[in-house]
């Protein structure tokens, strides 16, 4: 769908193809719901330069590259989607900002959930299990927020972040409901106690990142 608005695609299983099962370009105020798009070559669901699109309860599995791909797409909602066993990424946000992700599953990919030059997004209650490289990988992105995400069984790192410190790429917000391997993922940026009142963390620590502390 190119240059579209107020489009709804629902309740269908799409045939495999050599590009994307569902492709929205320059599309807004639309819905993709309860769609199954498996075994495509490029992407299962692909939003490019699209805004205010709702993706809910879709399945994008066994795609050669990426299950759900957002490129230059902002202010979208992703809820209850499955993106499993894809060749590269489960869910990939590239240069996409202010998106809200809730209750998505991205298991058994190379990377479960990948943010690249993606700012001001939120991820809540994601399940990221058994990914070959990274469960959650943040690169060159800033000011994203994470809560109640569960990451287990990744081949390299359950959680990893990299970027340019001077560009604020380590400025992320994680509350203490995020877990790796059943234990708390602690991530702090610009977090300072005092000599007489230090912050103390002990027991039940899954991963601990402290940047500019």
Coordinates of C-alpha atoms in Angstrom, one line a residue:
X1 CA 0.0 0.0 0.0
X2 CA 1.7 3.2 -1.2
X3 CA 0.6 6.7 -0.2
X4 CA -2.4 5.2 1.7
X5 CA -4.4 6.1 4.7
X6 CA -7.3 4.5 6.7
X7 CA -6.6 1.0 5.4
X8 CA -7.3 -2.1 7.4
X9 CA -5.9 -5.5 6.5
X10 CA -7.1 -8.3 8.8
X11 CA -7.6 -12.0 9.4
X12 CA -5.6 -13.5 6.6
X13 CA -2.7 -15.9 5.9
X14 CA -0.5 -14.6 3.1
X15 CA 1.4 -16.7 0.6
X16 CA 5.2 -16.6 0.8
X17 CA 6.9 -14.2 -1.7
X18 CA 10.3 -12.7 -2.5
X19 CA 9.8 -9.3 -0.8
X20 CA 7.4 -8.5 2.0
X21 CA 4.1 -10.1 2.9
X22 CA 2.7 -6.7 3.9
X23 CA 4.4 -3.5 2.7
X24 CA 3.2 0.0 3.7
X25 CA 5.1 3.0 2.1
X26 CA 4.1 6.5 3.1
X27 CA 1.0 5.1 4.7
X28 CA -0.7 6.5 7.8
X29 CA -3.6 5.8 10.2
X30 CA -4.0 2.2 9.2
X31 CA -4.2 -1.2 10.8
X32 CA -2.5 -4.6 10.2
X33 CA -4.2 -7.2 12.5
X34 CA -4.2 -10.9 12.8
X35 CA -2.1 -11.5 9.7
X36 CA 0.2 -14.5 9.2
X37 CA 3.2 -13.9 6.9
X38 CA 5.7 -16.7 7.1
X39 CA 8.7 -17.7 4.9
X40 CA 9.2 -14.5 2.9
X41 CA 12.6 -13.6 1.5
X42 CA 12.9 -10.0 2.8
X43 CA 10.4 -9.1 5.5
X44 CA 7.2 -10.4 6.9
X45 CA 5.7 -6.9 7.6
X46 CA 7.5 -3.8 6.4
X47 CA 6.6 -0.2 7.2
X48 CA 8.6 2.5 5.4
X49 CA 8.0 6.2 6.0
X50 CA 4.8 5.3 7.7
X51 CA 3.0 6.8 10.7
X52 CA 0.1 6.0 13.1
X53 CA -0.1 2.4 11.9
X54 CA -1.3 -0.3 14.4
X55 CA 0.2 -3.8 14.1
X56 CA -1.7 -6.1 16.4
X57 CA -1.6 -9.9 16.9
X58 CA 0.3 -10.7 13.7
X59 CA 2.7 -13.6 13.0
X60 CA 5.9 -13.1 11.0
X61 CA 8.0 -16.3 11.3
X62 CA 10.7 -18.0 9.3
X63 CA 11.5 -15.0 7.1
X64 CA 14.9 -15.0 5.5
X65 CA 15.7 -11.6 6.9
X66 CA 13.4 -9.7 9.2
X67 CA 10.0 -10.6 10.7
X68 CA 8.7 -7.0 11.4
X69 CA 10.7 -4.1 10.0
X70 CA 10.1 -0.4 10.6
X71 CA 12.3 2.0 8.5
X72 CA 11.9 5.8 8.9
X73 CA 8.5 5.1 10.5
X74 CA 7.3 6.8 13.7
X75 CA 4.3 7.0 16.0
X76 CA 3.2 3.4 15.4
X77 CA 1.8 0.8 17.8
X78 CA 3.0 -2.8 17.8
X79 CA 1.1 -5.1 20.2
X80 CA 1.0 -8.9 20.7
X81 CA 3.0 -9.7 17.5
X82 CA 5.1 -12.8 17.0
X83 CA 8.4 -12.6 15.1
X84 CA 10.2 -15.9 15.6
X85 CA 12.8 -18.0 13.8
X86 CA 13.8 -15.3 11.3
X87 CA 17.2 -15.3 9.6
X88 CA 18.3 -11.9 10.9
X89 CA 15.9 -9.9 13.1
X90 CA 12.7 -10.6 14.9
X91 CA 11.6 -6.9 15.2
X92 CA 13.9 -4.2 13.7
X93 CA 13.4 -0.4 14.1
X94 CA 15.7 1.6 11.9
X95 CA 15.6 5.4 12.1
X96 CA 12.2 5.0 13.6
X97 CA 11.1 7.1 16.5
X98 CA 8.3 7.4 19.1
X99 CA 6.9 3.9 18.5
X100 CA 5.2 1.9 21.2
X101 CA 5.8 -1.8 21.5
X102 CA 3.8 -3.9 23.9
X103 CA 3.6 -7.6 24.5
X104 CA 5.6 -8.7 21.4
X105 CA 7.5 -12.0 21.1
X106 CA 10.8 -12.3 19.2
X107 CA 12.4 -15.7 19.7
X108 CA 15.0 -17.8 17.9
X109 CA 16.2 -15.1 15.5
X110 CA 19.8 -13.8 15.2
X111 CA 18.6 -10.7 17.0
X112 CA 15.3 -10.6 18.8
X113 CA 14.7 -6.8 19.1
X114 CA 17.0 -4.4 17.4
X115 CA 17.0 -0.6 17.6
X116 CA 19.4 1.2 15.2
X117 CA 19.3 5.0 15.0
X118 CA 15.9 4.7 16.7
X119 CA 15.0 7.2 19.4
X120 CA 12.2 7.7 22.0
X121 CA 10.6 4.3 21.6
X122 CA 9.2 2.1 24.3
X123 CA 9.2 -1.6 24.7
X124 CA 7.0 -3.2 27.4
X125 CA 6.4 -6.9 28.2
X126 CA 8.5 -8.3 25.3
X127 CA 9.6 -11.9 25.4
X128 CA 13.0 -12.4 23.7
X129 CA 14.1 -16.0 24.0
X130 CA 16.8 -18.2 22.5
X131 CA 18.1 -15.7 19.9
X132 CA 21.4 -16.7 18.3
X133 CA 23.3 -13.5 19.0
X134 CA 21.4 -10.9 21.0
X135 CA 18.0 -10.7 22.7
X136 CA 17.9 -6.9 22.8
X137 CA 20.5 -4.9 20.8
X138 CA 20.5 -1.1 20.9
X139 CA 22.8 0.7 18.5
X140 CA 23.3 4.4 17.9
X141 CA 19.9 5.2 19.6
X142 CA 18.9 7.4 22.4
X143 CA 16.2 7.9 25.0
X144 CA 14.3 4.6 24.7
X145 CA 12.4 3.1 27.6
X146 CA 12.0 -0.5 28.6
X147 CA 9.9 -2.2 31.2
X148 CA 8.9 -5.8 32.1
X149 CA 10.8 -7.3 29.2
X150 CA 12.1 -10.9 29.6
X151 CA 15.3 -12.0 27.9
X152 CA 16.7 -15.5 28.1
X153 CA 19.1 -17.9 26.3
X154 CA 20.8 -15.6 23.8
X155 CA 23.9 -16.9 22.1
X156 CA 26.2 -13.9 22.7
X157 CA 24.5 -11.4 24.9
X158 CA 21.0 -11.2 26.3
X159 CA 21.3 -7.4 26.2
X160 CA 23.9 -5.2 24.5
X161 CA 24.2 -1.5 23.7
X162 CA 26.8 0.4 21.7
X163 CA 27.1 3.9 20.1
X164 CA 28.7 7.3 20.5
X165 CA 28.8 8.4 24.1
X166 CA 29.0 12.0 23.1
X167 CA 25.8 11.7 21.0
X168 CA 23.8 10.4 24.0
X169 CA 23.5 6.9 22.7
X170 CA 23.8 5.4 26.1
X171 CA 20.9 7.5 27.5
X172 CA 18.2 4.8 27.9
X173 CA 15.7 4.2 30.7
X174 CA 15.3 0.7 32.1
X175 CA 13.1 0.1 35.2
X176 CA 13.8 -2.8 37.5
X177 CA 11.0 -5.0 36.0
X178 CA 13.2 -6.1 33.1
X179 CA 14.8 -9.5 33.5
X180 CA 17.6 -11.6 32.0
X181 CA 17.7 -15.3 32.9
X182 CA 15.1 -14.7 35.5
X183 CA 17.1 -12.0 37.3
X184 CA 16.9 -8.2 37.2
X185 CA 18.5 -6.3 34.4
X186 CA 20.0 -3.1 35.9
X187 CA 20.8 -0.3 33.6
X188 CA 21.7 3.2 34.8
X189 CA 22.8 6.3 33.1
X190 CA 24.1 9.4 35.0
X191 CA 23.3 7.6 38.3
X192 CA 25.1 9.0 41.3
X193 CA 24.9 8.2 45.0
X194 CA 27.1 9.9 47.7
X195 CA 29.8 8.8 50.0
X196 CA 27.4 8.6 52.9
X197 CA 24.4 7.4 50.9
X198 CA 25.6 5.1 48.1
X199 CA 23.3 3.1 45.9
X200 CA 23.6 -0.6 46.8
X201 CA 22.5 -3.5 44.6
X202 CA 23.0 -7.1 45.6
X203 CA 21.4 -10.5 44.9
X204 CA 19.2 -11.4 41.9
X205 CA 21.4 -9.5 39.4
X206 CA 21.1 -10.7 35.8
X207 CA 23.1 -8.0 34.1
X208 CA 24.4 -4.7 35.4
X209 CA 25.2 -1.6 33.3
X210 CA 26.2 1.7 34.8
X211 CA 27.1 4.5 32.3
X212 CA 28.4 7.8 33.6
X213 CA 27.9 6.9 37.3

